[in-house]
Amino acid sequence: MYVNNGGRWHVYHNSVLIKGGSKTFGRGVYVTGFTNPTTEPNFGSHRILNNCVANMNGGLAVEVASGTVVTAPGYVTMNFNNWYSEGGNIGEYANVPYADLGAWQAATGFDGISVSANPKYNADDDLHANSIQVDTRGTLVGVATDIDGDVRCPGPGCPGGSFAPDLGADEFEVPPTDLTPGKVVSPTESGFGCNQSSLTPVVIRIENNGS
């Protein structure tokens, strides 16, 4: 998602998955060109909340570009998000990369109640999450239904009952026990090939996405 210039951007409840492209320039959310509300009073009040972003290609989950003014009071609210990068830096602020959520929070002041977890999307073209780490982690932003038309929590008939809304586009509920195949531990990627025998052991990590 490319958030550029303008005023009063409200970026709520988006699910993003990156599987390819450049590790150097790929990012899930790119924020640039905001105008300082102290000089442009019609601008500002940007809110980036309840988003679920996973970059599985080693690139950034989020970047705030150099020169983007974000320090004025009420200028940008960025929180209750999931920023996840598989094997790369989680974010970049003014051309400085930050390896994990803690470093990003300390340097930027953003995302104090955000998380960093693999959302366990169903498939590359099906961004329904399955991880308890992004379940009930959001905040109320006035979005009544999700991408499927289901009621957002909290609210009568929502999947999570009286809990907070989920991160991303889908409102869901994780069962207590939800076992799924995770990472192939062995053989390693370099060991795959036609030279494997029928007796080669295969070790797969089983993960419980539930509570």
PDB file of C-alpha atoms in Angstrom:
ATOM      1  CA  MET A   1       0.000   0.000   0.000  1.00  0.00           C
ATOM      2  CA  TYR A   2       1.353   3.395  -1.034  1.00  0.00           C
ATOM      3  CA  VAL A   3       0.209   6.280   1.195  1.00  0.00           C
ATOM      4  CA  ASN A   4       1.359   9.528  -0.416  1.00  0.00           C
ATOM      5  CA  ASN A   5       0.556  13.187   0.384  1.00  0.00           C
ATOM      6  CA  GLY A   6      -2.993  14.286   1.086  1.00  0.00           C
ATOM      7  CA  GLY A   7      -4.672  14.636   4.432  1.00  0.00           C
ATOM      8  CA  ARG A   8      -6.716  12.582   6.851  1.00  0.00           C
ATOM      9  CA  TRP A   9      -5.735   9.196   5.453  1.00  0.00           C
ATOM     10  CA  HIS A  10      -7.536   6.475   7.391  1.00  0.00           C
ATOM     11  CA  VAL A  11      -5.921   3.113   6.611  1.00  0.00           C
ATOM     12  CA  TYR A  12      -7.935   0.495   8.508  1.00  0.00           C
ATOM     13  CA  HIS A  13      -8.227  -3.311   8.514  1.00  0.00           C
ATOM     14  CA  ASN A  14      -6.143  -4.222   5.462  1.00  0.00           C
ATOM     15  CA  SER A  15      -4.522  -7.621   4.876  1.00  0.00           C
ATOM     16  CA  VAL A  16      -1.310  -7.573   2.832  1.00  0.00           C
ATOM     17  CA  LEU A  17       0.932 -10.413   1.681  1.00  0.00           C
ATOM     18  CA  ILE A  18       4.185 -10.056  -0.265  1.00  0.00           C
ATOM     19  CA  LYS A  19       5.778 -13.205  -1.642  1.00  0.00           C
ATOM     20  CA  GLY A  20       8.064 -11.878  -4.385  1.00  0.00           C
ATOM     21  CA  GLY A  21       9.687  -8.797  -5.823  1.00  0.00           C
ATOM     22  CA  SER A  22      12.682  -6.917  -4.489  1.00  0.00           C
ATOM     23  CA  LYS A  23      14.040  -7.621  -1.017  1.00  0.00           C
ATOM     24  CA  THR A  24      15.636  -4.174  -1.081  1.00  0.00           C
ATOM     25  CA  PHE A  25      12.657  -2.101  -2.192  1.00  0.00           C
ATOM     26  CA  GLY A  26       9.675  -4.316  -1.380  1.00  0.00           C
ATOM     27  CA  ARG A  27       7.495  -3.233   1.515  1.00  0.00           C
ATOM     28  CA  GLY A  28       3.929  -3.835   2.638  1.00  0.00           C
ATOM     29  CA  VAL A  29       3.086  -0.231   3.545  1.00  0.00           C
ATOM     30  CA  TYR A  30       5.007   2.796   2.275  1.00  0.00           C
ATOM     31  CA  VAL A  31       4.251   6.181   3.845  1.00  0.00           C
ATOM     32  CA  THR A  32       5.636   9.299   2.187  1.00  0.00           C
ATOM     33  CA  GLY A  33       4.991  12.941   1.335  1.00  0.00           C
ATOM     34  CA  PHE A  34       2.733  13.959   4.208  1.00  0.00           C
ATOM     35  CA  THR A  35       2.311  17.686   4.741  1.00  0.00           C
ATOM     36  CA  ASN A  36       2.828  19.212   8.170  1.00  0.00           C
ATOM     37  CA  PRO A  37      -0.589  20.177   9.648  1.00  0.00           C
ATOM     38  CA  THR A  38       0.975  23.130  11.472  1.00  0.00           C
ATOM     39  CA  THR A  39       1.501  24.811   8.088  1.00  0.00           C
ATOM     40  CA  GLU A  40      -1.318  23.073   6.197  1.00  0.00           C
ATOM     41  CA  PRO A  41      -4.229  22.869   8.675  1.00  0.00           C
ATOM     42  CA  ASN A  42      -6.396  20.846   6.286  1.00  0.00           C
ATOM     43  CA  PHE A  43      -3.853  18.039   6.360  1.00  0.00           C
ATOM     44  CA  GLY A  44      -2.797  15.672   9.107  1.00  0.00           C
ATOM     45  CA  SER A  45      -4.858  13.359  11.286  1.00  0.00           C
ATOM     46  CA  HIS A  46      -3.539  10.320   9.450  1.00  0.00           C
ATOM     47  CA  ARG A  47      -4.573   7.043  11.090  1.00  0.00           C
ATOM     48  CA  ILE A  48      -3.015   3.664  10.245  1.00  0.00           C
ATOM     49  CA  LEU A  49      -4.703   1.074  12.457  1.00  0.00           C
ATOM     50  CA  ASN A  50      -5.688  -2.603  12.581  1.00  0.00           C
ATOM     51  CA  ASN A  51      -3.689  -3.661   9.531  1.00  0.00           C
ATOM     52  CA  CYS A  52      -2.083  -7.081   9.037  1.00  0.00           C
ATOM     53  CA  VAL A  53       1.016  -7.028   6.825  1.00  0.00           C
ATOM     54  CA  ALA A  54       3.343  -9.950   6.081  1.00  0.00           C
ATOM     55  CA  ASN A  55       6.382  -9.708   3.819  1.00  0.00           C
ATOM     56  CA  MET A  56       7.540 -13.282   3.248  1.00  0.00           C
ATOM     57  CA  ASN A  57      10.298 -12.284   0.813  1.00  0.00           C
ATOM     58  CA  GLY A  58      12.722 -10.725   3.306  1.00  0.00           C
ATOM     59  CA  GLY A  59      11.670  -7.144   2.590  1.00  0.00           C
ATOM     60  CA  LEU A  60      10.156  -4.508   4.867  1.00  0.00           C
ATOM     61  CA  ALA A  61       6.689  -4.713   6.355  1.00  0.00           C
ATOM     62  CA  VAL A  62       6.448  -0.913   6.730  1.00  0.00           C
ATOM     63  CA  GLU A  63       8.466   2.143   5.741  1.00  0.00           C
ATOM     64  CA  VAL A  64       8.091   5.815   6.594  1.00  0.00           C
ATOM     65  CA  ALA A  65      10.169   7.658   4.025  1.00  0.00           C
ATOM     66  CA  SER A  66      12.881  10.211   4.715  1.00  0.00           C
ATOM     67  CA  GLY A  67      11.520  13.747   4.829  1.00  0.00           C
ATOM     68  CA  THR A  68       8.024  12.681   5.846  1.00  0.00           C
ATOM     69  CA  VAL A  69       6.948  14.942   8.713  1.00  0.00           C
ATOM     70  CA  VAL A  70       5.285  12.818  11.366  1.00  0.00           C
ATOM     71  CA  THR A  71       6.128  14.501  14.654  1.00  0.00           C
ATOM     72  CA  ALA A  72       3.478  17.239  14.861  1.00  0.00           C
ATOM     73  CA  PRO A  73       0.793  16.571  17.497  1.00  0.00           C
ATOM     74  CA  GLY A  74      -2.022  14.476  16.096  1.00  0.00           C
ATOM     75  CA  TYR A  75      -0.256  14.156  12.770  1.00  0.00           C
ATOM     76  CA  VAL A  76       0.015  10.382  12.490  1.00  0.00           C
ATOM     77  CA  THR A  77      -1.549   7.649  14.625  1.00  0.00           C
ATOM     78  CA  MET A  78      -0.015   4.281  13.783  1.00  0.00           C
ATOM     79  CA  ASN A  79      -0.897   1.466  16.171  1.00  0.00           C
ATOM     80  CA  PHE A  80      -2.718  -1.856  16.622  1.00  0.00           C
ATOM     81  CA  ASN A  81      -1.026  -3.279  13.521  1.00  0.00           C
ATOM     82  CA  ASN A  82       0.764  -6.497  12.692  1.00  0.00           C
ATOM     83  CA  TRP A  83       4.090  -5.884  10.947  1.00  0.00           C
ATOM     84  CA  TYR A  84       5.855  -9.118   9.992  1.00  0.00           C
ATOM     85  CA  SER A  85       8.901  -9.774   7.838  1.00  0.00           C
ATOM     86  CA  GLU A  86      10.241 -13.255   7.157  1.00  0.00           C
ATOM     87  CA  GLY A  87      14.024 -13.022   7.499  1.00  0.00           C
ATOM     88  CA  GLY A  88      14.329  -9.270   7.020  1.00  0.00           C
ATOM     89  CA  ASN A  89      14.066  -5.936   8.831  1.00  0.00           C
ATOM     90  CA  ILE A  90      10.560  -5.203  10.040  1.00  0.00           C
ATOM     91  CA  GLY A  91      10.591  -1.536   9.121  1.00  0.00           C
ATOM     92  CA  GLU A  92      12.495   1.517   7.981  1.00  0.00           C
ATOM     93  CA  TYR A  93      12.140   5.091   9.225  1.00  0.00           C
ATOM     94  CA  ALA A  94      13.918   7.974   7.457  1.00  0.00           C
ATOM     95  CA  ASN A  95      16.284   5.526   5.713  1.00  0.00           C
ATOM     96  CA  VAL A  96      17.234   3.764   8.970  1.00  0.00           C
ATOM     97  CA  PRO A  97      16.245   0.064   9.122  1.00  0.00           C
ATOM     98  CA  TYR A  98      14.961  -1.597  12.285  1.00  0.00           C
ATOM     99  CA  ALA A  99      15.251  -5.339  12.750  1.00  0.00           C
ATOM    100  CA  ASP A 100      12.289  -6.016  15.022  1.00  0.00           C
ATOM    101  CA  LEU A 101       9.169  -4.492  16.528  1.00  0.00           C
ATOM    102  CA  GLY A 102      10.891  -3.383  19.738  1.00  0.00           C
ATOM    103  CA  ALA A 103      13.520  -1.405  17.840  1.00  0.00           C
ATOM    104  CA  TRP A 104      10.862   0.103  15.581  1.00  0.00           C
ATOM    105  CA  GLN A 105       8.731   1.183  18.552  1.00  0.00           C
ATOM    106  CA  ALA A 106      11.665   2.726  20.417  1.00  0.00           C
ATOM    107  CA  ALA A 107      12.893   4.722  17.429  1.00  0.00           C
ATOM    108  CA  THR A 108       9.576   5.935  15.988  1.00  0.00           C
ATOM    109  CA  GLY A 109       7.136   6.093  18.881  1.00  0.00           C
ATOM    110  CA  PHE A 110       4.645   4.206  16.708  1.00  0.00           C
ATOM    111  CA  ASP A 111       2.882   0.879  17.249  1.00  0.00           C
ATOM    112  CA  GLY A 112       3.077   0.671  21.023  1.00  0.00           C
ATOM    113  CA  ILE A 113       0.337  -1.999  21.096  1.00  0.00           C
ATOM    114  CA  SER A 114       1.139  -3.621  17.752  1.00  0.00           C
ATOM    115  CA  VAL A 115       2.443  -7.152  17.189  1.00  0.00           C
ATOM    116  CA  SER A 116       4.815  -8.942  14.848  1.00  0.00           C
ATOM    117  CA  ALA A 117       3.642 -12.445  13.898  1.00  0.00           C
ATOM    118  CA  ASN A 118       3.097 -14.620  10.871  1.00  0.00           C
ATOM    119  CA  PRO A 119      -0.670 -14.300  10.310  1.00  0.00           C
ATOM    120  CA  LYS A 120      -0.856 -17.804   8.762  1.00  0.00           C
ATOM    121  CA  TYR A 121      -2.922 -16.795   5.749  1.00  0.00           C
ATOM    122  CA  ASN A 122      -4.899 -19.595   4.089  1.00  0.00           C
ATOM    123  CA  ALA A 123      -3.107 -19.196   0.756  1.00  0.00           C
ATOM    124  CA  ASP A 124      -1.338 -16.628  -1.407  1.00  0.00           C
ATOM    125  CA  ASP A 125      -4.706 -15.608  -2.878  1.00  0.00           C
ATOM    126  CA  ASP A 126      -6.762 -16.150   0.285  1.00  0.00           C
ATOM    127  CA  LEU A 127      -5.738 -13.742   3.048  1.00  0.00           C
ATOM    128  CA  HIS A 128      -7.955 -15.144   5.780  1.00  0.00           C
ATOM    129  CA  ALA A 129      -5.658 -15.283   8.815  1.00  0.00           C
ATOM    130  CA  ASN A 130      -5.401 -18.222  11.212  1.00  0.00           C
ATOM    131  CA  SER A 131      -2.986 -17.016  13.894  1.00  0.00           C
ATOM    132  CA  ILE A 132      -4.091 -16.260  17.424  1.00  0.00           C
ATOM    133  CA  GLN A 133      -1.437 -13.519  17.441  1.00  0.00           C
ATOM    134  CA  VAL A 134      -3.635 -11.306  15.236  1.00  0.00           C
ATOM    135  CA  ASP A 135      -6.956 -12.375  16.786  1.00  0.00           C
ATOM    136  CA  THR A 136      -8.696  -9.762  19.010  1.00  0.00           C
ATOM    137  CA  ARG A 137      -5.662  -7.414  18.774  1.00  0.00           C
ATOM    138  CA  GLY A 138      -7.404  -4.433  17.163  1.00  0.00           C
ATOM    139  CA  THR A 139      -9.187  -1.325  18.343  1.00  0.00           C
ATOM    140  CA  LEU A 140     -12.560   0.198  17.452  1.00  0.00           C
ATOM    141  CA  VAL A 141     -12.375   2.378  14.341  1.00  0.00           C
ATOM    142  CA  GLY A 142     -16.002   2.440  13.232  1.00  0.00           C
ATOM    143  CA  VAL A 143     -15.758  -0.422  10.725  1.00  0.00           C
ATOM    144  CA  ALA A 144     -18.905  -2.497  11.307  1.00  0.00           C
ATOM    145  CA  THR A 145     -18.264  -5.480   8.990  1.00  0.00           C
ATOM    146  CA  ASP A 146     -15.292  -7.329   7.530  1.00  0.00           C
ATOM    147  CA  ILE A 147     -14.460  -8.164   3.899  1.00  0.00           C
ATOM    148  CA  ASP A 148     -16.908 -11.105   3.972  1.00  0.00           C
ATOM    149  CA  GLY A 149     -19.723  -9.044   5.432  1.00  0.00           C
ATOM    150  CA  ASP A 150     -19.315 -10.604   8.885  1.00  0.00           C
ATOM    151  CA  VAL A 151     -19.907  -8.407  11.924  1.00  0.00           C
ATOM    152  CA  ARG A 152     -16.789  -6.859  13.408  1.00  0.00           C
ATOM    153  CA  CYS A 153     -16.191  -7.466  17.097  1.00  0.00           C
ATOM    154  CA  PRO A 154     -17.308  -6.449  19.565  1.00  0.00           C
ATOM    155  CA  GLY A 155     -20.878  -6.773  18.469  1.00  0.00           C
ATOM    156  CA  PRO A 156     -23.841  -9.159  18.417  1.00  0.00           C
ATOM    157  CA  GLY A 157     -23.084 -12.115  16.189  1.00  0.00           C
ATOM    158  CA  CYS A 158     -19.390 -11.437  15.710  1.00  0.00           C
ATOM    159  CA  PRO A 159     -17.047 -14.468  15.764  1.00  0.00           C
ATOM    160  CA  GLY A 160     -15.243 -13.361  18.914  1.00  0.00           C
ATOM    161  CA  GLY A 161     -18.222 -12.289  20.979  1.00  0.00           C
ATOM    162  CA  SER A 162     -17.338  -9.343  23.206  1.00  0.00           C
ATOM    163  CA  PHE A 163     -13.616  -9.223  22.350  1.00  0.00           C
ATOM    164  CA  ALA A 164     -11.792  -6.546  20.376  1.00  0.00           C
ATOM    165  CA  PRO A 165     -11.772  -6.682  16.559  1.00  0.00           C
ATOM    166  CA  ASP A 166      -9.185  -8.718  14.682  1.00  0.00           C
ATOM    167  CA  LEU A 167      -6.309  -7.297  12.659  1.00  0.00           C
ATOM    168  CA  GLY A 168      -6.628  -7.341   8.894  1.00  0.00           C
ATOM    169  CA  ALA A 169      -9.568  -7.607   6.526  1.00  0.00           C
ATOM    170  CA  ASP A 170     -11.183 -10.699   8.050  1.00  0.00           C
ATOM    171  CA  GLU A 171     -12.909 -11.158  11.396  1.00  0.00           C
ATOM    172  CA  PHE A 172     -12.308 -14.708  12.605  1.00  0.00           C
ATOM    173  CA  GLU A 173     -12.100 -16.952  15.645  1.00  0.00           C
ATOM    174  CA  VAL A 174      -9.257 -19.378  16.304  1.00  0.00           C
ATOM    175  CA  PRO A 175     -10.274 -22.716  17.863  1.00  0.00           C
ATOM    176  CA  PRO A 176      -8.395 -23.837  21.007  1.00  0.00           C
ATOM    177  CA  THR A 177      -6.663 -26.600  19.055  1.00  0.00           C
ATOM    178  CA  ASP A 178      -5.742 -25.897  15.461  1.00  0.00           C
ATOM    179  CA  LEU A 179      -2.808 -28.063  14.373  1.00  0.00           C
ATOM    180  CA  THR A 180      -1.216 -27.328  11.023  1.00  0.00           C
ATOM    181  CA  PRO A 181       2.002 -28.440   9.303  1.00  0.00           C
ATOM    182  CA  GLY A 182       4.625 -25.789   9.800  1.00  0.00           C
ATOM    183  CA  LYS A 183       8.214 -25.630   8.618  1.00  0.00           C
ATOM    184  CA  VAL A 184      10.074 -28.555   7.073  1.00  0.00           C
ATOM    185  CA  VAL A 185      12.999 -29.051   9.462  1.00  0.00           C
ATOM    186  CA  SER A 186      14.844 -31.651   7.411  1.00  0.00           C
ATOM    187  CA  PRO A 187      16.002 -32.355   4.857  1.00  0.00           C
ATOM    188  CA  THR A 188      17.035 -28.746   4.312  1.00  0.00           C
ATOM    189  CA  GLU A 189      16.375 -26.916   1.072  1.00  0.00           C
ATOM    190  CA  SER A 190      19.873 -27.710  -0.179  1.00  0.00           C
ATOM    191  CA  GLY A 191      19.201 -31.384   0.528  1.00  0.00           C
ATOM    192  CA  PHE A 192      16.097 -31.665  -1.620  1.00  0.00           C
ATOM    193  CA  GLY A 193      16.473 -33.408  -4.957  1.00  0.00           C
ATOM    194  CA  CYS A 194      16.306 -36.668  -6.838  1.00  0.00           C
ATOM    195  CA  ASN A 195      19.165 -38.154  -4.836  1.00  0.00           C
ATOM    196  CA  GLN A 196      16.928 -38.786  -1.802  1.00  0.00           C
ATOM    197  CA  SER A 197      16.148 -42.412  -1.027  1.00  0.00           C
ATOM    198  CA  SER A 198      12.859 -43.870   0.152  1.00  0.00           C
ATOM    199  CA  LEU A 199      14.436 -44.166   3.601  1.00  0.00           C
ATOM    200  CA  THR A 200      15.330 -40.475   3.953  1.00  0.00           C
ATOM    201  CA  PRO A 201      13.640 -39.217   7.135  1.00  0.00           C
ATOM    202  CA  VAL A 202      11.485 -36.118   6.809  1.00  0.00           C
ATOM    203  CA  VAL A 203      10.938 -33.937   9.897  1.00  0.00           C
ATOM    204  CA  ILE A 204       8.095 -31.408   9.860  1.00  0.00           C
ATOM    205  CA  ARG A 205       7.332 -28.998  12.691  1.00  0.00           C
ATOM    206  CA  ILE A 206       3.675 -29.130  13.723  1.00  0.00           C
ATOM    207  CA  GLU A 207       2.244 -25.843  15.008  1.00  0.00           C
ATOM    208  CA  ASN A 208      -0.848 -25.066  17.029  1.00  0.00           C
ATOM    209  CA  ASN A 209      -2.362 -21.841  15.726  1.00  0.00           C
ATOM    210  CA  GLY A 210      -4.989 -21.945  18.445  1.00  0.00           C
ATOM    211  CA  SER A 211      -4.939 -20.876  22.054  1.00  0.00           C
TER     212      SER A 211
END
